[in-house]
């Protein structure tokens, strides 16, 4: 075991929320260490394709965004967190732009799409690799800073110490005044246990949540795991791929075996997923060549100009596999995607254990029991910044 390292703030996790927290804590004047389970690039955030929500439209507002979140959560979200999330969304976008993220634009403004559960167009994108663009910009900011990074250093334990907290991350012992937990959810492990597919990175196994619970932190809605309505079902190398929900924003719709539409393609995620499950259970689904259940996602309705700008990665993936989504419908079925619940936090990202903060998928409340698409990357940015700044302030008092 290496000699202990002492910092003001320890961040656990290298997805968008952890990187945002590390950048924010450093800019607030703290010395910062970031520990990643694998490489700095290994995370769910980088796989996020759909986009990030923020109220920029002339017919939109943070308050309207908040109402959409509240309604999509079935009125289970924490309204304090929702108001922070949507109120700080435009500022979060500008912060990301300052770090180098270039959102897709048209006609002098952002190219906005309407996503499931939204009352208006609000989704910003970087093509269909928004998560990749955001995490790269944040990682570049961390690399250019004095933040100390530890890779292949999963959190093994954390306990109170005389100066705050002592954590063991891989072979490293780190003493910190405060800790920010940003280690994501558990859907990869959960899918393996259920024998299902998942969109998640293999590192999404949930042990940091367990460690926090053993430490006495409170959690909420941990049973509320979310299915992505449009997981790739065929061909085999696309199984578990998260087909961007913006396919439906740009005109794609869901069809059963008889070619009939059976649900609102722009409904909330849980309702669309359940409609697919129900259609298949009623015998109106189709089967993949390897016997998996599926329905059709009719992507042939997407205008080619929209697909070229907003769905280039998806087109490349499917065309490389021998399918052209603009020429034939693709097979889809819901796949495990997101841990809606998590550790209870306040508006600053602090958990019920003083000095331990949480942000991103490991934290609960901002989405309630059902998350709207486009709000995950937003939550990572908004609450990553908040948690990092608050952790720095508390550690440096």
PDB file of N, CA, C and O in Angstrom, residues 44 183-190 198-200 204-210 213 219-228 269 335-344 358-371 376 379:
ATOM      1  N   UNK A  44     -20.137   5.706 -18.031  1.00  0.00           N
ATOM      2  CA  UNK A  44     -21.400   5.716 -18.763  1.00  0.00           C
ATOM      3  C   UNK A  44     -21.620   7.034 -19.498  1.00  0.00           C
ATOM      4  O   UNK A  44     -22.227   7.070 -20.570  1.00  0.00           O
ATOM      5  N   UNK A 183     -19.801   7.933  -8.626  1.00  0.00           N
ATOM      6  CA  UNK A 183     -19.409   6.648  -9.209  1.00  0.00           C
ATOM      7  C   UNK A 183     -20.526   5.941  -9.966  1.00  0.00           C
ATOM      8  O   UNK A 183     -20.421   4.750 -10.246  1.00  0.00           O
ATOM      9  N   UNK A 184     -21.614   6.653 -10.287  1.00  0.00           N
ATOM     10  CA  UNK A 184     -22.636   6.068 -11.147  1.00  0.00           C
ATOM     11  C   UNK A 184     -23.536   5.054 -10.485  1.00  0.00           C
ATOM     12  O   UNK A 184     -23.603   4.942  -9.256  1.00  0.00           O
ATOM     13  N   UNK A 185     -24.253   4.308 -11.320  1.00  0.00           N
ATOM     14  CA  UNK A 185     -25.257   3.359 -10.840  1.00  0.00           C
ATOM     15  C   UNK A 185     -24.812   1.912 -10.939  1.00  0.00           C
ATOM     16  O   UNK A 185     -23.622   1.604 -10.897  1.00  0.00           O
ATOM     17  N   UNK A 186     -25.806   1.015 -11.103  1.00  0.00           N
ATOM     18  CA  UNK A 186     -25.516  -0.418 -11.019  1.00  0.00           C
ATOM     19  C   UNK A 186     -26.184  -1.236 -12.121  1.00  0.00           C
ATOM     20  O   UNK A 186     -26.291  -2.467 -12.012  1.00  0.00           O
ATOM     21  N   UNK A 187     -26.620  -0.599 -13.201  1.00  0.00           N
ATOM     22  CA  UNK A 187     -27.452  -1.315 -14.172  1.00  0.00           C
ATOM     23  C   UNK A 187     -26.714  -2.394 -14.953  1.00  0.00           C
ATOM     24  O   UNK A 187     -27.342  -3.345 -15.422  1.00  0.00           O
ATOM     25  N   UNK A 188     -25.407  -2.289 -15.103  1.00  0.00           N
ATOM     26  CA  UNK A 188     -24.689  -3.364 -15.789  1.00  0.00           C
ATOM     27  C   UNK A 188     -24.759  -4.637 -14.957  1.00  0.00           C
ATOM     28  O   UNK A 188     -25.076  -5.719 -15.479  1.00  0.00           O
ATOM     29  N   UNK A 189     -24.466  -4.503 -13.651  1.00  0.00           N
ATOM     30  CA  UNK A 189     -24.509  -5.683 -12.778  1.00  0.00           C
ATOM     31  C   UNK A 189     -25.931  -6.229 -12.682  1.00  0.00           C
ATOM     32  O   UNK A 189     -26.153  -7.446 -12.746  1.00  0.00           O
ATOM     33  N   UNK A 190     -26.904  -5.317 -12.558  1.00  0.00           N
ATOM     34  CA  UNK A 190     -28.293  -5.742 -12.428  1.00  0.00           C
ATOM     35  C   UNK A 190     -28.750  -6.507 -13.670  1.00  0.00           C
ATOM     36  O   UNK A 190     -29.439  -7.530 -13.579  1.00  0.00           O
ATOM     37  N   UNK A 198     -28.060  -4.404 -21.230  1.00  0.00           N
ATOM     38  CA  UNK A 198     -27.940  -3.078 -20.637  1.00  0.00           C
ATOM     39  C   UNK A 198     -27.118  -2.182 -21.553  1.00  0.00           C
ATOM     40  O   UNK A 198     -26.225  -2.652 -22.264  1.00  0.00           O
ATOM     41  N   UNK A 199     -27.426  -0.895 -21.507  1.00  0.00           N
ATOM     42  CA  UNK A 199     -26.632   0.088 -22.238  1.00  0.00           C
ATOM     43  C   UNK A 199     -25.353   0.445 -21.497  1.00  0.00           C
ATOM     44  O   UNK A 199     -24.501   1.136 -22.040  1.00  0.00           O
ATOM     45  N   UNK A 200     -25.222  -0.009 -20.262  1.00  0.00           N
ATOM     46  CA  UNK A 200     -24.192   0.516 -19.370  1.00  0.00           C
ATOM     47  C   UNK A 200     -22.792  -0.009 -19.631  1.00  0.00           C
ATOM     48  O   UNK A 200     -22.591  -1.114 -20.152  1.00  0.00           O
ATOM     49  N   UNK A 204     -20.384  -0.224 -14.200  1.00  0.00           N
ATOM     50  CA  UNK A 204     -21.576   0.221 -13.467  1.00  0.00           C
ATOM     51  C   UNK A 204     -22.118  -0.916 -12.607  1.00  0.00           C
ATOM     52  O   UNK A 204     -23.092  -1.581 -12.961  1.00  0.00           O
ATOM     53  N   UNK A 205     -21.473  -1.109 -11.463  1.00  0.00           N
ATOM     54  CA  UNK A 205     -21.807  -2.254 -10.615  1.00  0.00           C
ATOM     55  C   UNK A 205     -22.278  -1.875  -9.208  1.00  0.00           C
ATOM     56  O   UNK A 205     -22.620  -2.744  -8.415  1.00  0.00           O
ATOM     57  N   UNK A 206     -22.286  -0.595  -8.870  1.00  0.00           N
ATOM     58  CA  UNK A 206     -22.988  -0.125  -7.684  1.00  0.00           C
ATOM     59  C   UNK A 206     -22.319  -0.284  -6.335  1.00  0.00           C
ATOM     60  O   UNK A 206     -22.937   0.003  -5.306  1.00  0.00           O
ATOM     61  N   UNK A 207     -21.048  -0.710  -6.291  1.00  0.00           N
ATOM     62  CA  UNK A 207     -20.453  -0.951  -4.972  1.00  0.00           C
ATOM     63  C   UNK A 207     -20.238   0.325  -4.169  1.00  0.00           C
ATOM     64  O   UNK A 207     -20.227   0.294  -2.934  1.00  0.00           O
ATOM     65  N   UNK A 208     -20.082   1.464  -4.823  1.00  0.00           N
ATOM     66  CA  UNK A 208     -19.876   2.711  -4.071  1.00  0.00           C
ATOM     67  C   UNK A 208     -21.158   3.111  -3.353  1.00  0.00           C
ATOM     68  O   UNK A 208     -21.116   3.625  -2.233  1.00  0.00           O
ATOM     69  N   UNK A 209     -22.305   2.871  -3.979  1.00  0.00           N
ATOM     70  CA  UNK A 209     -23.572   3.100  -3.275  1.00  0.00           C
ATOM     71  C   UNK A 209     -23.638   2.240  -2.020  1.00  0.00           C
ATOM     72  O   UNK A 209     -24.032   2.715  -0.943  1.00  0.00           O
ATOM     73  N   UNK A 210     -23.260   0.982  -2.145  1.00  0.00           N
ATOM     74  CA  UNK A 210     -23.275   0.081  -0.978  1.00  0.00           C
ATOM     75  C   UNK A 210     -22.356   0.592   0.120  1.00  0.00           C
ATOM     76  O   UNK A 210     -22.732   0.589   1.304  1.00  0.00           O
ATOM     77  N   UNK A 213     -24.014   3.477   1.866  1.00  0.00           N
ATOM     78  CA  UNK A 213     -25.099   3.037   2.741  1.00  0.00           C
ATOM     79  C   UNK A 213     -24.548   2.435   4.030  1.00  0.00           C
ATOM     80  O   UNK A 213     -25.089   2.675   5.126  1.00  0.00           O
ATOM     81  N   UNK A 219     -30.676   6.730   1.400  1.00  0.00           N
ATOM     82  CA  UNK A 219     -30.952   6.626  -0.032  1.00  0.00           C
ATOM     83  C   UNK A 219     -32.456   6.694  -0.262  1.00  0.00           C
ATOM     84  O   UNK A 219     -33.254   6.560   0.663  1.00  0.00           O
ATOM     85  N   UNK A 220     -32.832   6.899  -1.514  1.00  0.00           N
ATOM     86  CA  UNK A 220     -34.243   6.893  -1.900  1.00  0.00           C
ATOM     87  C   UNK A 220     -34.389   6.266  -3.290  1.00  0.00           C
ATOM     88  O   UNK A 220     -33.490   6.358  -4.133  1.00  0.00           O
ATOM     89  N   UNK A 221     -35.497   5.596  -3.510  1.00  0.00           N
ATOM     90  CA  UNK A 221     -35.897   5.073  -4.826  1.00  0.00           C
ATOM     91  C   UNK A 221     -34.875   4.130  -5.461  1.00  0.00           C
ATOM     92  O   UNK A 221     -34.781   4.052  -6.686  1.00  0.00           O
ATOM     93  N   UNK A 222     -34.135   3.391  -4.638  1.00  0.00           N
ATOM     94  CA  UNK A 222     -33.122   2.515  -5.224  1.00  0.00           C
ATOM     95  C   UNK A 222     -33.723   1.384  -6.059  1.00  0.00           C
ATOM     96  O   UNK A 222     -33.032   0.779  -6.878  1.00  0.00           O
ATOM     97  N   UNK A 223     -35.008   1.116  -5.869  1.00  0.00           N
ATOM     98  CA  UNK A 223     -35.654   0.069  -6.656  1.00  0.00           C
ATOM     99  C   UNK A 223     -36.100   0.568  -8.027  1.00  0.00           C
ATOM    100  O   UNK A 223     -36.502  -0.225  -8.878  1.00  0.00           O
ATOM    101  N   UNK A 224     -36.022   1.867  -8.254  1.00  0.00           N
ATOM    102  CA  UNK A 224     -36.568   2.463  -9.483  1.00  0.00           C
ATOM    103  C   UNK A 224     -35.520   2.509 -10.581  1.00  0.00           C
ATOM    104  O   UNK A 224     -34.952   3.553 -10.890  1.00  0.00           O
ATOM    105  N   UNK A 225     -35.251   1.353 -11.179  1.00  0.00           N
ATOM    106  CA  UNK A 225     -34.328   1.296 -12.311  1.00  0.00           C
ATOM    107  C   UNK A 225     -35.095   1.571 -13.599  1.00  0.00           C
ATOM    108  O   UNK A 225     -36.230   1.133 -13.762  1.00  0.00           O
ATOM    109  N   UNK A 226     -34.441   2.288 -14.499  1.00  0.00           N
ATOM    110  CA  UNK A 226     -35.113   2.712 -15.723  1.00  0.00           C
ATOM    111  C   UNK A 226     -34.663   1.891 -16.931  1.00  0.00           C
ATOM    112  O   UNK A 226     -33.473   1.597 -17.082  1.00  0.00           O
ATOM    113  N   UNK A 227     -35.645   1.557 -17.757  1.00  0.00           N
ATOM    114  CA  UNK A 227     -35.346   0.945 -19.043  1.00  0.00           C
ATOM    115  C   UNK A 227     -35.252   2.026 -20.117  1.00  0.00           C
ATOM    116  O   UNK A 227     -36.058   2.949 -20.147  1.00  0.00           O
ATOM    117  N   UNK A 228     -34.256   1.907 -20.973  1.00  0.00           N
ATOM    118  CA  UNK A 228     -34.207   2.725 -22.175  1.00  0.00           C
ATOM    119  C   UNK A 228     -35.173   2.084 -23.163  1.00  0.00           C
ATOM    120  O   UNK A 228     -35.047   0.898 -23.470  1.00  0.00           O
ATOM    121  N   UNK A 269     -40.243   8.029 -20.760  1.00  0.00           N
ATOM    122  CA  UNK A 269     -39.523   6.774 -20.976  1.00  0.00           C
ATOM    123  C   UNK A 269     -40.238   5.557 -20.416  1.00  0.00           C
ATOM    124  O   UNK A 269     -40.321   4.514 -21.065  1.00  0.00           O
ATOM    125  N   UNK A 335     -34.012  -1.890 -22.759  1.00  0.00           N
ATOM    126  CA  UNK A 335     -32.846  -2.439 -22.062  1.00  0.00           C
ATOM    127  C   UNK A 335     -32.583  -1.623 -20.803  1.00  0.00           C
ATOM    128  O   UNK A 335     -32.874  -0.422 -20.747  1.00  0.00           O
ATOM    129  N   UNK A 336     -32.051  -2.266 -19.777  1.00  0.00           N
ATOM    130  CA  UNK A 336     -31.747  -1.557 -18.534  1.00  0.00           C
ATOM    131  C   UNK A 336     -30.747  -0.439 -18.797  1.00  0.00           C
ATOM    132  O   UNK A 336     -29.736  -0.623 -19.479  1.00  0.00           O
ATOM    133  N   UNK A 337     -31.028   0.732 -18.202  1.00  0.00           N
ATOM    134  CA  UNK A 337     -30.294   1.926 -18.608  1.00  0.00           C
ATOM    135  C   UNK A 337     -29.820   2.806 -17.461  1.00  0.00           C
ATOM    136  O   UNK A 337     -28.697   3.303 -17.488  1.00  0.00           O
ATOM    137  N   UNK A 338     -30.671   3.025 -16.434  1.00  0.00           N
ATOM    138  CA  UNK A 338     -30.354   4.097 -15.485  1.00  0.00           C
ATOM    139  C   UNK A 338     -30.918   3.811 -14.103  1.00  0.00           C
ATOM    140  O   UNK A 338     -32.031   3.300 -13.969  1.00  0.00           O
ATOM    141  N   UNK A 339     -30.139   4.166 -13.094  1.00  0.00           N
ATOM    142  CA  UNK A 339     -30.572   4.068 -11.706  1.00  0.00           C
ATOM    143  C   UNK A 339     -31.195   5.409 -11.328  1.00  0.00           C
ATOM    144  O   UNK A 339     -30.497   6.376 -11.060  1.00  0.00           O
ATOM    145  N   UNK A 340     -32.528   5.475 -11.325  1.00  0.00           N
ATOM    146  CA  UNK A 340     -33.189   6.753 -11.038  1.00  0.00           C
ATOM    147  C   UNK A 340     -32.945   7.230  -9.615  1.00  0.00           C
ATOM    148  O   UNK A 340     -32.758   8.415  -9.368  1.00  0.00           O
ATOM    149  N   UNK A 341     -32.995   6.293  -8.673  1.00  0.00           N
ATOM    150  CA  UNK A 341     -32.798   6.666  -7.281  1.00  0.00           C
ATOM    151  C   UNK A 341     -31.332   6.666  -6.905  1.00  0.00           C
ATOM    152  O   UNK A 341     -30.446   6.437  -7.725  1.00  0.00           O
ATOM    153  N   UNK A 342     -31.064   6.945  -5.634  1.00  0.00           N
ATOM    154  CA  UNK A 342     -29.692   6.968  -5.167  1.00  0.00           C
ATOM    155  C   UNK A 342     -29.592   7.629  -3.813  1.00  0.00           C
ATOM    156  O   UNK A 342     -30.569   7.697  -3.051  1.00  0.00           O
ATOM    157  N   UNK A 343     -28.419   8.134  -3.498  1.00  0.00           N
ATOM    158  CA  UNK A 343     -28.197   8.750  -2.193  1.00  0.00           C
ATOM    159  C   UNK A 343     -28.972  10.049  -2.075  1.00  0.00           C
ATOM    160  O   UNK A 343     -29.030  10.843  -3.020  1.00  0.00           O
ATOM    161  N   UNK A 344     -29.558  10.255  -0.927  1.00  0.00           N
ATOM    162  CA  UNK A 344     -30.293  11.499  -0.665  1.00  0.00           C
ATOM    163  C   UNK A 344     -29.292  12.651  -0.573  1.00  0.00           C
ATOM    164  O   UNK A 344     -28.285  12.556   0.129  1.00  0.00           O
ATOM    165  N   UNK A 358     -22.568  13.795  -3.114  1.00  0.00           N
ATOM    166  CA  UNK A 358     -22.853  12.860  -4.199  1.00  0.00           C
ATOM    167  C   UNK A 358     -23.454  13.628  -5.368  1.00  0.00           C
ATOM    168  O   UNK A 358     -24.189  14.603  -5.187  1.00  0.00           O
ATOM    169  N   UNK A 359     -23.147  13.188  -6.578  1.00  0.00           N
ATOM    170  CA  UNK A 359     -23.702  13.827  -7.768  1.00  0.00           C
ATOM    171  C   UNK A 359     -23.721  12.831  -8.916  1.00  0.00           C
ATOM    172  O   UNK A 359     -22.995  11.834  -8.911  1.00  0.00           O
ATOM    173  N   UNK A 360     -24.577  13.085  -9.881  1.00  0.00           N
ATOM    174  CA  UNK A 360     -24.722  12.161 -11.001  1.00  0.00           C
ATOM    175  C   UNK A 360     -25.644  11.010 -10.655  1.00  0.00           C
ATOM    176  O   UNK A 360     -26.505  11.116  -9.776  1.00  0.00           O
ATOM    177  N   UNK A 361     -25.463   9.888 -11.318  1.00  0.00           N
ATOM    178  CA  UNK A 361     -26.396   8.775 -11.200  1.00  0.00           C
ATOM    179  C   UNK A 361     -26.445   8.167  -9.808  1.00  0.00           C
ATOM    180  O   UNK A 361     -27.455   7.565  -9.429  1.00  0.00           O
ATOM    181  N   UNK A 362     -25.411   8.339  -9.026  1.00  0.00           N
ATOM    182  CA  UNK A 362     -25.396   7.771  -7.681  1.00  0.00           C
ATOM    183  C   UNK A 362     -26.316   8.533  -6.729  1.00  0.00           C
ATOM    184  O   UNK A 362     -26.677   8.039  -5.667  1.00  0.00           O
ATOM    185  N   UNK A 363     -26.723   9.745  -7.109  1.00  0.00           N
ATOM    186  CA  UNK A 363     -27.584  10.583  -6.263  1.00  0.00           C
ATOM    187  C   UNK A 363     -29.040  10.443  -6.694  1.00  0.00           C
ATOM    188  O   UNK A 363     -29.343  10.258  -7.871  1.00  0.00           O
ATOM    189  N   UNK A 364     -29.946  10.535  -5.743  1.00  0.00           N
ATOM    190  CA  UNK A 364     -31.371  10.425  -6.043  1.00  0.00           C
ATOM    191  C   UNK A 364     -32.103  11.726  -5.785  1.00  0.00           C
ATOM    192  O   UNK A 364     -31.600  12.626  -5.117  1.00  0.00           O
ATOM    193  N   UNK A 365     -33.316  11.825  -6.339  1.00  0.00           N
ATOM    194  CA  UNK A 365     -34.177  12.959  -6.044  1.00  0.00           C
ATOM    195  C   UNK A 365     -34.448  13.883  -7.208  1.00  0.00           C
ATOM    196  O   UNK A 365     -35.578  14.351  -7.385  1.00  0.00           O
ATOM    197  N   UNK A 366     -33.466  14.192  -7.997  1.00  0.00           N
ATOM    198  CA  UNK A 366     -33.660  15.159  -9.079  1.00  0.00           C
ATOM    199  C   UNK A 366     -34.611  14.639 -10.155  1.00  0.00           C
ATOM    200  O   UNK A 366     -35.277  15.425 -10.831  1.00  0.00           O
ATOM    201  N   UNK A 367     -34.669  13.312 -10.310  1.00  0.00           N
ATOM    202  CA  UNK A 367     -35.527  12.724 -11.334  1.00  0.00           C
ATOM    203  C   UNK A 367     -36.723  11.986 -10.744  1.00  0.00           C
ATOM    204  O   UNK A 367     -37.591  11.545 -11.496  1.00  0.00           O
ATOM    205  N   UNK A 368     -36.742  11.828  -9.417  1.00  0.00           N
ATOM    206  CA  UNK A 368     -37.781  11.000  -8.831  1.00  0.00           C
ATOM    207  C   UNK A 368     -37.632   9.566  -9.307  1.00  0.00           C
ATOM    208  O   UNK A 368     -36.525   9.056  -9.440  1.00  0.00           O
ATOM    209  N   UNK A 369     -38.750   8.939  -9.610  1.00  0.00           N
ATOM    210  CA  UNK A 369     -38.730   7.531  -9.990  1.00  0.00           C
ATOM    211  C   UNK A 369     -38.704   7.315 -11.504  1.00  0.00           C
ATOM    212  O   UNK A 369     -38.712   6.182 -11.979  1.00  0.00           O
ATOM    213  N   UNK A 370     -38.669   8.388 -12.268  1.00  0.00           N
ATOM    214  CA  UNK A 370     -38.593   8.253 -13.726  1.00  0.00           C
ATOM    215  C   UNK A 370     -37.906   9.475 -14.311  1.00  0.00           C
ATOM    216  O   UNK A 370     -38.367  10.595 -14.139  1.00  0.00           O
ATOM    217  N   UNK A 371     -36.796   9.246 -15.015  1.00  0.00           N
ATOM    218  CA  UNK A 371     -36.009  10.363 -15.554  1.00  0.00           C
ATOM    219  C   UNK A 371     -36.380  10.649 -17.006  1.00  0.00           C
ATOM    220  O   UNK A 371     -36.561   9.755 -17.816  1.00  0.00           O
ATOM    221  N   UNK A 376     -29.834  13.637 -17.611  1.00  0.00           N
ATOM    222  CA  UNK A 376     -28.729  12.989 -16.905  1.00  0.00           C
ATOM    223  C   UNK A 376     -27.446  13.804 -17.049  1.00  0.00           C
ATOM    224  O   UNK A 376     -26.790  14.135 -16.056  1.00  0.00           O
ATOM    225  N   UNK A 379     -27.871  16.917 -15.058  1.00  0.00           N
ATOM    226  CA  UNK A 379     -27.681  16.710 -13.620  1.00  0.00           C
ATOM    227  C   UNK A 379     -26.195  16.573 -13.288  1.00  0.00           C
ATOM    228  O   UNK A 379     -25.712  17.129 -12.293  1.00  0.00           O
TER     229      UNK A 379
END
